[in-house]
PDB file of C-alpha atoms in Angstrom:
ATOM      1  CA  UNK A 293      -5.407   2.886   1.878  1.00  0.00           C
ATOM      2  CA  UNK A 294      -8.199   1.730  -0.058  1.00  0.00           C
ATOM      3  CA  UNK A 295     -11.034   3.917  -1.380  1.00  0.00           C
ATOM      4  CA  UNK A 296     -13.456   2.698   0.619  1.00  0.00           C
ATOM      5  CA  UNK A 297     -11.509   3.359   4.046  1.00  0.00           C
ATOM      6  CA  UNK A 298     -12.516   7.281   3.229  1.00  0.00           C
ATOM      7  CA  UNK A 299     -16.000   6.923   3.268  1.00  0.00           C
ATOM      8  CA  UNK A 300     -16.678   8.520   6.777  1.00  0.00           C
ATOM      9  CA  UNK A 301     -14.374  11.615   5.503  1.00  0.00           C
ATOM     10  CA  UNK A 302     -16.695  11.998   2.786  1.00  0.00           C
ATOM     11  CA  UNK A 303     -19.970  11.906   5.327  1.00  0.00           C
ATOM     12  CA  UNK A 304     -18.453  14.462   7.228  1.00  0.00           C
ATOM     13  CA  UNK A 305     -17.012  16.687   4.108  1.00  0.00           C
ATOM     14  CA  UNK A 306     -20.823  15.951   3.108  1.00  0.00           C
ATOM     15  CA  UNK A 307     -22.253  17.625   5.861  1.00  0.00           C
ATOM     16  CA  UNK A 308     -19.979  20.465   6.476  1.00  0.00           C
ATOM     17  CA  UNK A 309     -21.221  21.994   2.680  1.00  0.00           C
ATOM     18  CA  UNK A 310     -24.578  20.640   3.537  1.00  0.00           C
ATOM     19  CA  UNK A 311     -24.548  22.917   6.704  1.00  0.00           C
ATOM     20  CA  UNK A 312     -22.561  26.070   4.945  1.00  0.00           C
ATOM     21  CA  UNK A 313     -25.198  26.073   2.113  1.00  0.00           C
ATOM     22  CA  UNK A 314     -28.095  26.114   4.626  1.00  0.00           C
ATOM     23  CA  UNK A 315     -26.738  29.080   6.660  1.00  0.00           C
ATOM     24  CA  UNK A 316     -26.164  30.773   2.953  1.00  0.00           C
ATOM     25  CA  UNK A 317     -29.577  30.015   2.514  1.00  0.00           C
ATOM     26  CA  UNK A 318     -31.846  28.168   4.691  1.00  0.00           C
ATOM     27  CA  UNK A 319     -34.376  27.885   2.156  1.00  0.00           C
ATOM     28  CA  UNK A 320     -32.907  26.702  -0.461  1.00  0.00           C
ATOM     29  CA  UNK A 321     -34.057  22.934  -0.977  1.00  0.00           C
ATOM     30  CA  UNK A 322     -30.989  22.410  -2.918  1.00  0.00           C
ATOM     31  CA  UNK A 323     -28.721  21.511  -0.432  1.00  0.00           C
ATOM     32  CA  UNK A 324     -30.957  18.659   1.015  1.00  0.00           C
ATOM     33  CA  UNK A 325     -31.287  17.609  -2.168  1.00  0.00           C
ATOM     34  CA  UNK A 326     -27.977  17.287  -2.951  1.00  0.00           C
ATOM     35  CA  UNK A 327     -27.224  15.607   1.151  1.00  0.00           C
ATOM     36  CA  UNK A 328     -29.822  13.451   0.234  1.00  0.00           C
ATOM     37  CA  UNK A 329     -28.337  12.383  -2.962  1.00  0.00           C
ATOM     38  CA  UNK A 330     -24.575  11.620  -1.415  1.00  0.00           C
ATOM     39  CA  UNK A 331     -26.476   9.558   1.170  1.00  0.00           C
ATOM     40  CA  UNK A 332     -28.096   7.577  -1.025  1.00  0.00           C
ATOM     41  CA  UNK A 333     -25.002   6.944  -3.007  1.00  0.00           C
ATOM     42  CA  UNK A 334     -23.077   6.167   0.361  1.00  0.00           C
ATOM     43  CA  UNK A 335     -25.687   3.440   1.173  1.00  0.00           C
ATOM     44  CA  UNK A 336     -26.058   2.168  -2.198  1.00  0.00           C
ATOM     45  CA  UNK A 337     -22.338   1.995  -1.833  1.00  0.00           C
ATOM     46  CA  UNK A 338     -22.448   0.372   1.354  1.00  0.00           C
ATOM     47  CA  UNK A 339     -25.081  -2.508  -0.166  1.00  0.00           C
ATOM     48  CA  UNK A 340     -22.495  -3.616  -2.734  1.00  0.00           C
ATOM     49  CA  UNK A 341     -19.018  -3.525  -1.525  1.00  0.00           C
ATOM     50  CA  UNK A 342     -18.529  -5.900   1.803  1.00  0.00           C
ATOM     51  CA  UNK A 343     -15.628  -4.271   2.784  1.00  0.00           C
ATOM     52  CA  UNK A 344     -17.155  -0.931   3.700  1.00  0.00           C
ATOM     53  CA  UNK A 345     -18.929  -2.828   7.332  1.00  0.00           C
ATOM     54  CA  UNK A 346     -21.819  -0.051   6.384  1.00  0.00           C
ATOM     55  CA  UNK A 347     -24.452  -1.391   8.132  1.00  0.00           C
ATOM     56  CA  UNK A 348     -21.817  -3.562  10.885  1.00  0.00           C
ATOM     57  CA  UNK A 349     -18.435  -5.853  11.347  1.00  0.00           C
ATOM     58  CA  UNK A 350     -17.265  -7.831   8.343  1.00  0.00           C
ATOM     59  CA  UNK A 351     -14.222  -9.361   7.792  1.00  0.00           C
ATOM     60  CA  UNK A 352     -12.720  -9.132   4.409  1.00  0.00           C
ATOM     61  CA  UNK A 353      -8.352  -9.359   5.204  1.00  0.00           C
ATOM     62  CA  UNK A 354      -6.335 -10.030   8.245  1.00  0.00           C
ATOM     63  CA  UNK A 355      -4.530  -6.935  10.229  1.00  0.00           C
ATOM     64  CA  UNK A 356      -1.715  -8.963  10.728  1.00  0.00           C
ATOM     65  CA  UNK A 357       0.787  -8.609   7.632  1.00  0.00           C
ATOM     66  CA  UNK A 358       4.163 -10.568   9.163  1.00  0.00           C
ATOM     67  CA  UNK A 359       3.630 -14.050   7.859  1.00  0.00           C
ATOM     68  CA  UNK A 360       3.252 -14.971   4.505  1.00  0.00           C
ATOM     69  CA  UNK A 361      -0.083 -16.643   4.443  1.00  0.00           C
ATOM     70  CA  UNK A 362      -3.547 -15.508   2.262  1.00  0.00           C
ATOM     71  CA  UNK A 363      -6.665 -17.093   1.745  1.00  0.00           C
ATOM     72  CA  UNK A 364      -7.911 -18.446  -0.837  1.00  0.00           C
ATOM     73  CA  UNK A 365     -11.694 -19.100  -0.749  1.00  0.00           C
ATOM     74  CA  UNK A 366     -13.952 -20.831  -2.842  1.00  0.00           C
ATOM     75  CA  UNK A 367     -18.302 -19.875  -3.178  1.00  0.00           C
ATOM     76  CA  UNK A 368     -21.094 -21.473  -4.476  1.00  0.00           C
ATOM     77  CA  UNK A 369     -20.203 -25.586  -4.330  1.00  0.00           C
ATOM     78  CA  UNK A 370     -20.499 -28.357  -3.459  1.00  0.00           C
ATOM     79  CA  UNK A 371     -20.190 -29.621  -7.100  1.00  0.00           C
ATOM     80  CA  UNK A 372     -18.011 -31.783  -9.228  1.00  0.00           C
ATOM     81  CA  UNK A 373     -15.828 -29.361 -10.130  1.00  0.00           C
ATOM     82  CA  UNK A 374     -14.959 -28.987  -5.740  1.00  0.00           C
ATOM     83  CA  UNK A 375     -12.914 -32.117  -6.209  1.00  0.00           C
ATOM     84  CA  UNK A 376     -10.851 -30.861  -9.058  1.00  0.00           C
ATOM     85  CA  UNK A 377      -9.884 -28.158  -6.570  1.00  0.00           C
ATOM     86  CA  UNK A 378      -9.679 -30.105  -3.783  1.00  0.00           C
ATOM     87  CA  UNK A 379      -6.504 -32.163  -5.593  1.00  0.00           C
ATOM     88  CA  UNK A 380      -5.349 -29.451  -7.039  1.00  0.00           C
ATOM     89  CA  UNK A 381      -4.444 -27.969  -3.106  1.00  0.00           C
ATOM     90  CA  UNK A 382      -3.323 -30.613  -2.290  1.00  0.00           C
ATOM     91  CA  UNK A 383      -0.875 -31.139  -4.672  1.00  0.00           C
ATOM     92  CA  UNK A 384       0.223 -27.817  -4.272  1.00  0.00           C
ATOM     93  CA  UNK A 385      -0.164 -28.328   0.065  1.00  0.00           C
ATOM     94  CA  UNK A 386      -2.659 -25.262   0.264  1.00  0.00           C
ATOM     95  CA  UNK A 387      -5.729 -25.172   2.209  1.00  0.00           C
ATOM     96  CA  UNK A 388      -8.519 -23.027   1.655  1.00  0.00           C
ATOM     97  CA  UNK A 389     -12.273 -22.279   2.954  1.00  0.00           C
ATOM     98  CA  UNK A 390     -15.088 -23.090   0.575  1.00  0.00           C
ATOM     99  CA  UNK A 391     -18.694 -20.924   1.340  1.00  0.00           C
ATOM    100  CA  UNK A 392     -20.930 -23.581   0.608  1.00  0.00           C
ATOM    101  CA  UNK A 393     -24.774 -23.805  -0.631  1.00  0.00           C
ATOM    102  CA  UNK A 394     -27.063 -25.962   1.539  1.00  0.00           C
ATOM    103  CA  UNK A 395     -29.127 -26.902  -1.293  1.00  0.00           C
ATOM    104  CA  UNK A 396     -25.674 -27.945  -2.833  1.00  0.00           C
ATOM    105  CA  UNK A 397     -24.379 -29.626   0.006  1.00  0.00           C
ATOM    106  CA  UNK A 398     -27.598 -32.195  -0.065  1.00  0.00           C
ATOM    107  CA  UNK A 399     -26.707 -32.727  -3.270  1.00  0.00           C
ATOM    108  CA  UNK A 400     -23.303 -33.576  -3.027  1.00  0.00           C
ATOM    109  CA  UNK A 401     -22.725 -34.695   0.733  1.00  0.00           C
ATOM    110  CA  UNK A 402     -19.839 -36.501   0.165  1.00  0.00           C
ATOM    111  CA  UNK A 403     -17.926 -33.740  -1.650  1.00  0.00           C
ATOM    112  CA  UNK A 404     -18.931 -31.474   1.645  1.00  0.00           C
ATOM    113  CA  UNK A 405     -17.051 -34.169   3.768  1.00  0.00           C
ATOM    114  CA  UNK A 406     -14.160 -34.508   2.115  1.00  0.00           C
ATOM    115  CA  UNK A 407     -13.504 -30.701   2.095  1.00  0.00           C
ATOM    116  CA  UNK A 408     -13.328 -30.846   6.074  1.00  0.00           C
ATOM    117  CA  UNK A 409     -11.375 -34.514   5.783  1.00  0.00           C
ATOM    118  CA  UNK A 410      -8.882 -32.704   3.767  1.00  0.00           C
ATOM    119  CA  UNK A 411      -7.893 -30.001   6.010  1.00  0.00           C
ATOM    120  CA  UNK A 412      -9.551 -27.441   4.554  1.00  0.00           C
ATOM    121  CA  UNK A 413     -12.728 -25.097   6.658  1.00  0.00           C
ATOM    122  CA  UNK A 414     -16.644 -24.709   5.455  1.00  0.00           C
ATOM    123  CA  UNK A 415     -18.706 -21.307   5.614  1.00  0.00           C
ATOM    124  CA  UNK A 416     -22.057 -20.455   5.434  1.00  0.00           C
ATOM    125  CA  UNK A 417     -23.466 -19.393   1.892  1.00  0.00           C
ATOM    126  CA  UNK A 418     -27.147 -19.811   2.595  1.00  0.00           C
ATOM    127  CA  UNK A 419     -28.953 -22.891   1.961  1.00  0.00           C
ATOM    128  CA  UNK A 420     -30.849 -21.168  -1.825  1.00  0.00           C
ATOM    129  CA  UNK A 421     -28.522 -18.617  -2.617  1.00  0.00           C
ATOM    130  CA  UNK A 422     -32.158 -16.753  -4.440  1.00  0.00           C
ATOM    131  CA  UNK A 423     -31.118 -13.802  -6.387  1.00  0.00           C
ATOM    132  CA  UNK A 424     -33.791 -11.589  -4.007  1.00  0.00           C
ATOM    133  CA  UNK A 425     -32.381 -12.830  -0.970  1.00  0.00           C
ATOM    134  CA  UNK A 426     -30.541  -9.650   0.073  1.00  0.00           C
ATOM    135  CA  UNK A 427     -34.574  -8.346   0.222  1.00  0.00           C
ATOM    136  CA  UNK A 428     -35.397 -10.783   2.605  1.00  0.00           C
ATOM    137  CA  UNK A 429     -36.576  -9.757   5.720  1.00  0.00           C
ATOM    138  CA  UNK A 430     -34.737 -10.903   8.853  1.00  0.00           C
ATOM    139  CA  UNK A 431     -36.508 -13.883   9.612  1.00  0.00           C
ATOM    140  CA  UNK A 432     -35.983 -15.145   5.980  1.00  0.00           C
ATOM    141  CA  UNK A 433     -32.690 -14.887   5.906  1.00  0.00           C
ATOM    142  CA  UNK A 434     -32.395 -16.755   9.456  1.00  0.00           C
ATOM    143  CA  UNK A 435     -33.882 -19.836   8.295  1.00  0.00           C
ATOM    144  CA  UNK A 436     -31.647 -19.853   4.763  1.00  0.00           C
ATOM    145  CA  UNK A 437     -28.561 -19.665   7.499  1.00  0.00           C
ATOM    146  CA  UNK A 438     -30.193 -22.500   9.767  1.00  0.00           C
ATOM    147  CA  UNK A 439     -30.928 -24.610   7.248  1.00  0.00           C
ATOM    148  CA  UNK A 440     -27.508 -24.611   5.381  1.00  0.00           C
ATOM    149  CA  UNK A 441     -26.216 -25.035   8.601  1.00  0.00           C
ATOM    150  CA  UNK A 442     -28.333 -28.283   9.287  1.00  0.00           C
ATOM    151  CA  UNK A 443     -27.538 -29.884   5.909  1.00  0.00           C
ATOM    152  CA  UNK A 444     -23.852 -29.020   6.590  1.00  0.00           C
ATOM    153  CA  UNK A 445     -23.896 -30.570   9.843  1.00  0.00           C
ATOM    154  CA  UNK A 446     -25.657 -33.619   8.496  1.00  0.00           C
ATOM    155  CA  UNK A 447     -22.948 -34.100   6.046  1.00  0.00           C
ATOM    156  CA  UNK A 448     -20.112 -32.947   8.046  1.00  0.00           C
ATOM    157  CA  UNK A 449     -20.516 -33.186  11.407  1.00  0.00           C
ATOM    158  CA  UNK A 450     -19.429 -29.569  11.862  1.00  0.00           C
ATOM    159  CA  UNK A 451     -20.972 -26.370  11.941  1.00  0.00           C
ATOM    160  CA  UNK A 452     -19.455 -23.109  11.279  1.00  0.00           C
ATOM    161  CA  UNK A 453     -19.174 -19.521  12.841  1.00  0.00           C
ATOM    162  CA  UNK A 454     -18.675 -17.777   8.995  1.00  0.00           C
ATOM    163  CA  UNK A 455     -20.779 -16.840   6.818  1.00  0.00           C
ATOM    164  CA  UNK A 456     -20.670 -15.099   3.170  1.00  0.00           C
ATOM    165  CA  UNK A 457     -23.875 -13.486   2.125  1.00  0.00           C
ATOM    166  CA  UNK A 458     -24.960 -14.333  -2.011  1.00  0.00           C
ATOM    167  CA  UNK A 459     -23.412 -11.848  -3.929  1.00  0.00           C
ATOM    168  CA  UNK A 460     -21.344  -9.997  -1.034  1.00  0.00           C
ATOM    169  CA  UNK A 461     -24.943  -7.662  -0.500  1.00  0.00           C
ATOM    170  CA  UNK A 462     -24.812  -6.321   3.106  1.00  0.00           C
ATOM    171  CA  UNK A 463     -27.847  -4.606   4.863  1.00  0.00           C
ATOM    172  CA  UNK A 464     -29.234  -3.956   8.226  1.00  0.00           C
ATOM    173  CA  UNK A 465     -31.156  -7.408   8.359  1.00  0.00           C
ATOM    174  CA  UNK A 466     -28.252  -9.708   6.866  1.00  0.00           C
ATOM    175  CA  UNK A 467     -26.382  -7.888   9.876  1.00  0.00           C
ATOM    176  CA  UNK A 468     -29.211  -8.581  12.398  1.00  0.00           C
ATOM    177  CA  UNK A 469     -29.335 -12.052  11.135  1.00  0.00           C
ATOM    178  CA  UNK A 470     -26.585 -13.046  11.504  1.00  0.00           C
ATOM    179  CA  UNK A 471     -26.403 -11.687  14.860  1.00  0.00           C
ATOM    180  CA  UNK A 472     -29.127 -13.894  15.707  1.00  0.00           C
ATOM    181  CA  UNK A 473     -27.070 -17.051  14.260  1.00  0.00           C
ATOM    182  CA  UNK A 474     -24.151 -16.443  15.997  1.00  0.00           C
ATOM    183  CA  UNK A 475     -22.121 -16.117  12.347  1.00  0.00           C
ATOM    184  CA  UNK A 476     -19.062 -13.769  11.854  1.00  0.00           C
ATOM    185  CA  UNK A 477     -19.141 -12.048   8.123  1.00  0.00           C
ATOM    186  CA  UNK A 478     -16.713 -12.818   5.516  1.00  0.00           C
ATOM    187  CA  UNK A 479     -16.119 -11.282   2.746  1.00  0.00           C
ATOM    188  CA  UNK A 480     -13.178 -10.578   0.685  1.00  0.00           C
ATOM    189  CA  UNK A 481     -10.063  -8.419  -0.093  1.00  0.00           C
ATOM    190  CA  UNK A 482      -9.629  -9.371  -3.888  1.00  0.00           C
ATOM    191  CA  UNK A 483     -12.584 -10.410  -6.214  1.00  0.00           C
ATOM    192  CA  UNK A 484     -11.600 -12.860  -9.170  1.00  0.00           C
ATOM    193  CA  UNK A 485     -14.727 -12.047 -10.822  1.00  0.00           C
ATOM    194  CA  UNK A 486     -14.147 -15.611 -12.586  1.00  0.00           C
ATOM    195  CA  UNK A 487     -17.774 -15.980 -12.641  1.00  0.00           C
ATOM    196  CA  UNK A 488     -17.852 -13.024 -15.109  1.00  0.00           C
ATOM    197  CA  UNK A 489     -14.705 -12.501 -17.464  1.00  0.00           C
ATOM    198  CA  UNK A 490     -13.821 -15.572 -19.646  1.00  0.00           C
ATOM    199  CA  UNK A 491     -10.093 -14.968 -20.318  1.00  0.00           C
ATOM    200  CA  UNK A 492      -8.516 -17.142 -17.861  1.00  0.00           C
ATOM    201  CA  UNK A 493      -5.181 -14.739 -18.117  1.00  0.00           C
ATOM    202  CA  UNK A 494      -7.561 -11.489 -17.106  1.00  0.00           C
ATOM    203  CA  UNK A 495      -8.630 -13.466 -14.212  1.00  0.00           C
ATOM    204  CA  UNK A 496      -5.251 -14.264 -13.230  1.00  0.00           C
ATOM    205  CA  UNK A 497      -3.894 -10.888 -13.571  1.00  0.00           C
ATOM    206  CA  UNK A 498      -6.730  -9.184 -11.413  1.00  0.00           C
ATOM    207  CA  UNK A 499      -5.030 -11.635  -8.745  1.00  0.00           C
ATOM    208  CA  UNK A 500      -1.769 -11.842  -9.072  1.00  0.00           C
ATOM    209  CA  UNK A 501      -0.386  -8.441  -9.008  1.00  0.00           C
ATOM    210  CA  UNK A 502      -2.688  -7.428  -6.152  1.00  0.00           C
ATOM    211  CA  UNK A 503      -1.968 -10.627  -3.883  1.00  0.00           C
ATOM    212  CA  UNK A 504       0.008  -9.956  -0.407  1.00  0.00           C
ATOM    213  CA  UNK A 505      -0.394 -11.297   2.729  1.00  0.00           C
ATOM    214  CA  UNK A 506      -3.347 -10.901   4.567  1.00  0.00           C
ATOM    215  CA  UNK A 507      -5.584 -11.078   1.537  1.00  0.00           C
ATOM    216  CA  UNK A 508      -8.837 -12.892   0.779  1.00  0.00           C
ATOM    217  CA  UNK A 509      -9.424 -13.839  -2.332  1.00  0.00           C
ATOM    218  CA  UNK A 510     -12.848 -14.673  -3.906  1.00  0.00           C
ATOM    219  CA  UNK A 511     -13.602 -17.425  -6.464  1.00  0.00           C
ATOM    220  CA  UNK A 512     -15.784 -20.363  -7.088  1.00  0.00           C
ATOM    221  CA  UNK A 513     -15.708 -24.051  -7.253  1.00  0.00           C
ATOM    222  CA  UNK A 514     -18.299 -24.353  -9.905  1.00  0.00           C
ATOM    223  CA  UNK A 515     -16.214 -24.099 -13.759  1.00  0.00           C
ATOM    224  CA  UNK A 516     -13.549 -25.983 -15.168  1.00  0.00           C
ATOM    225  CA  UNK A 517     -12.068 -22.275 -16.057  1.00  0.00           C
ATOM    226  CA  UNK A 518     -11.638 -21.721 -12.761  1.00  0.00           C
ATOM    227  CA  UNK A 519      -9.967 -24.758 -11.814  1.00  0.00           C
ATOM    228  CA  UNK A 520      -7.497 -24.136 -14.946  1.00  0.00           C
ATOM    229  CA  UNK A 521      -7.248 -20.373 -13.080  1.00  0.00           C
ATOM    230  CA  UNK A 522      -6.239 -21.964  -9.938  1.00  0.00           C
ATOM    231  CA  UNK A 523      -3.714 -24.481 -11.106  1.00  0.00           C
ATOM    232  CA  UNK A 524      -1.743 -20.997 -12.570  1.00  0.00           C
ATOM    233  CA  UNK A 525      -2.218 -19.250  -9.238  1.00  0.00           C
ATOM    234  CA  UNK A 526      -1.130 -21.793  -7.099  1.00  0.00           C
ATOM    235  CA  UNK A 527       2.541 -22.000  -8.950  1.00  0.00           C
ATOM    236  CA  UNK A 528       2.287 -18.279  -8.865  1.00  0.00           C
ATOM    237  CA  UNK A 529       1.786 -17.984  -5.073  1.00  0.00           C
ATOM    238  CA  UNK A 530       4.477 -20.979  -4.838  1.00  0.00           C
ATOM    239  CA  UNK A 531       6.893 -18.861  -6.460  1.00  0.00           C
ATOM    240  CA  UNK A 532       5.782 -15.673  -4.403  1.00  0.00           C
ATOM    241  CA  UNK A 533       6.528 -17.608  -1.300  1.00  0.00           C
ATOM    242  CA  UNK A 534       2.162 -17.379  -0.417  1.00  0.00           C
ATOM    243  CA  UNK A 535       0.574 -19.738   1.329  1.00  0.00           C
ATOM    244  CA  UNK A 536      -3.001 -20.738   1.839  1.00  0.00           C
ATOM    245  CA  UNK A 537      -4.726 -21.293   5.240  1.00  0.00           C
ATOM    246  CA  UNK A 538      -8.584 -21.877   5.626  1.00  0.00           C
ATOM    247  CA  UNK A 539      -9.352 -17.857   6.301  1.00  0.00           C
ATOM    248  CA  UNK A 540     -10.687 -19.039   9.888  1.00  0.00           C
ATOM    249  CA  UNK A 541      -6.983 -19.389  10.807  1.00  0.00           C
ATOM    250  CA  UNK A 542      -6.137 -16.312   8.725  1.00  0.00           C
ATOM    251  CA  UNK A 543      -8.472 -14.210  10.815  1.00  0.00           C
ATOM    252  CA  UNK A 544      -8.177 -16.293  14.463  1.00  0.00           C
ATOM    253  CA  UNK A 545     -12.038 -17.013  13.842  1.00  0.00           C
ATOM    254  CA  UNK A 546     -12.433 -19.854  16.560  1.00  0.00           C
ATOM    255  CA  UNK A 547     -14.157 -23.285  14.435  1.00  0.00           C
ATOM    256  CA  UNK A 548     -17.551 -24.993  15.756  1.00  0.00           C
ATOM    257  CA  UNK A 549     -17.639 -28.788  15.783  1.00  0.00           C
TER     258      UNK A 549
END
């Protein structure tokens, strides 16, 4: 069980000494200081890590744990770089879902179309990916998921129920928005952090070992270090018997368009 499965224990183990040091003594301000402070942390924690569903659902792995199929997903493209990856599963017969930017997918249109020609599935990554977006209020963040979703659907034809919010931040009004959109949340079960760490083996080996079925794993189509990653992980999963699905089939998400 992962850590994060045990944060309602620690709520309630929270409150039980919260309560037991106010009958002690109810006028102490310590103890709702120190409630206070664990709540804070909780939420902070909550913010950052998409797998918690703090604030509502996400997705970040599939329940089911029989067959031997992951996901392997792909933020921040279109970009030049998406077709290196693009051959690369399909030389290896993988398919994966790419969480694309709809500032990005103006750019490169034709790169967006080939992903879904290909066999492979589109999310939503908002159309600026801004660095403040995750303080956005809820009608903000509406209109970044509308218009990537018009800009993929000009390029595509399709439109998609999934949606991975900039940096994995969750909060009540990236929940209510995409509510209002109609867009399931999708995070992730293993993060690459490729974007981050240049050795390509320390990327690899915060995959490999952790990689079983029903995962999600997170990296981008935006560095040729990446692509060198995924050539290595794909021989990998071959030889681990893994294979790759677009994580709308991994998690019976049912496609638009």
């Amino acid at each position: 069980m992962l850590k994060h499965q045990y944060i309602r224990i620690i709520i309630v183990i929270a409150s039980f000494v919260a309560a037991i040091g106010y009958l002690y003594d109810y006028w102490s301000i310590y103890w709702f200081v120190l409630i206070a402070l664990i709540g804070l942390g909780l939420t902070a924690w909550g913010v950052f890590d998409i797998r918690l569903g703090y604030f509502g659902k996400t997705h970040f792995k599939a329940n089911r744990k029989s067959a031997k199929e992951v996901s392997l997903t792909f933020d921040d493209g279109p970009c030049p770089y998406t077709n290196q990856v693009l051959d690369l599963l399909d030389q290896y017969d993988m398919k994966a879902t790419f969480f694309c930017i709809g500032q990005q997918v103006l750019k490169y249109p034709e790169i967006a179309n080939k992903i879904i020609e290909s066999g492979h599935s589109i999310g939503n990554h908002s159309f600026t990916h801004r660095k403040d977006i995750a303080f956005s209020n809820v009608g903000e963040m509406i209109t970044e998921i509308q218009l990537a979703d018009e800009a993929l659907a000009k390029a595509t034809k399709y439109t998609t129920p999934m949606y991975r919010p900039p940096f994995g931040v969750t909060n009540p009004n990236v929940i209510k928005a995409c509510k209002a959109s109609n867009k399931q949340i999708i995070g992730w079960s293993i993060r690459s952090l490729d974007t981050v760490i240049k050795d390509e083996k320390r990327i690899l080996n915060r995959i490999v070992p952790r990689l079983k079925a029903g995962d999600i794993v997170l990296l981008h189509d935006t560095s040729e270090r990446t692509v060198r990653v995924l050539e290595q992980l794909l021989i990998k999963m071959k030889e681990m018997n893994l294979q790759s699905i677009p994580v709308d089939r991994l998690l019976k998400i049912e496609r638009n368009g």
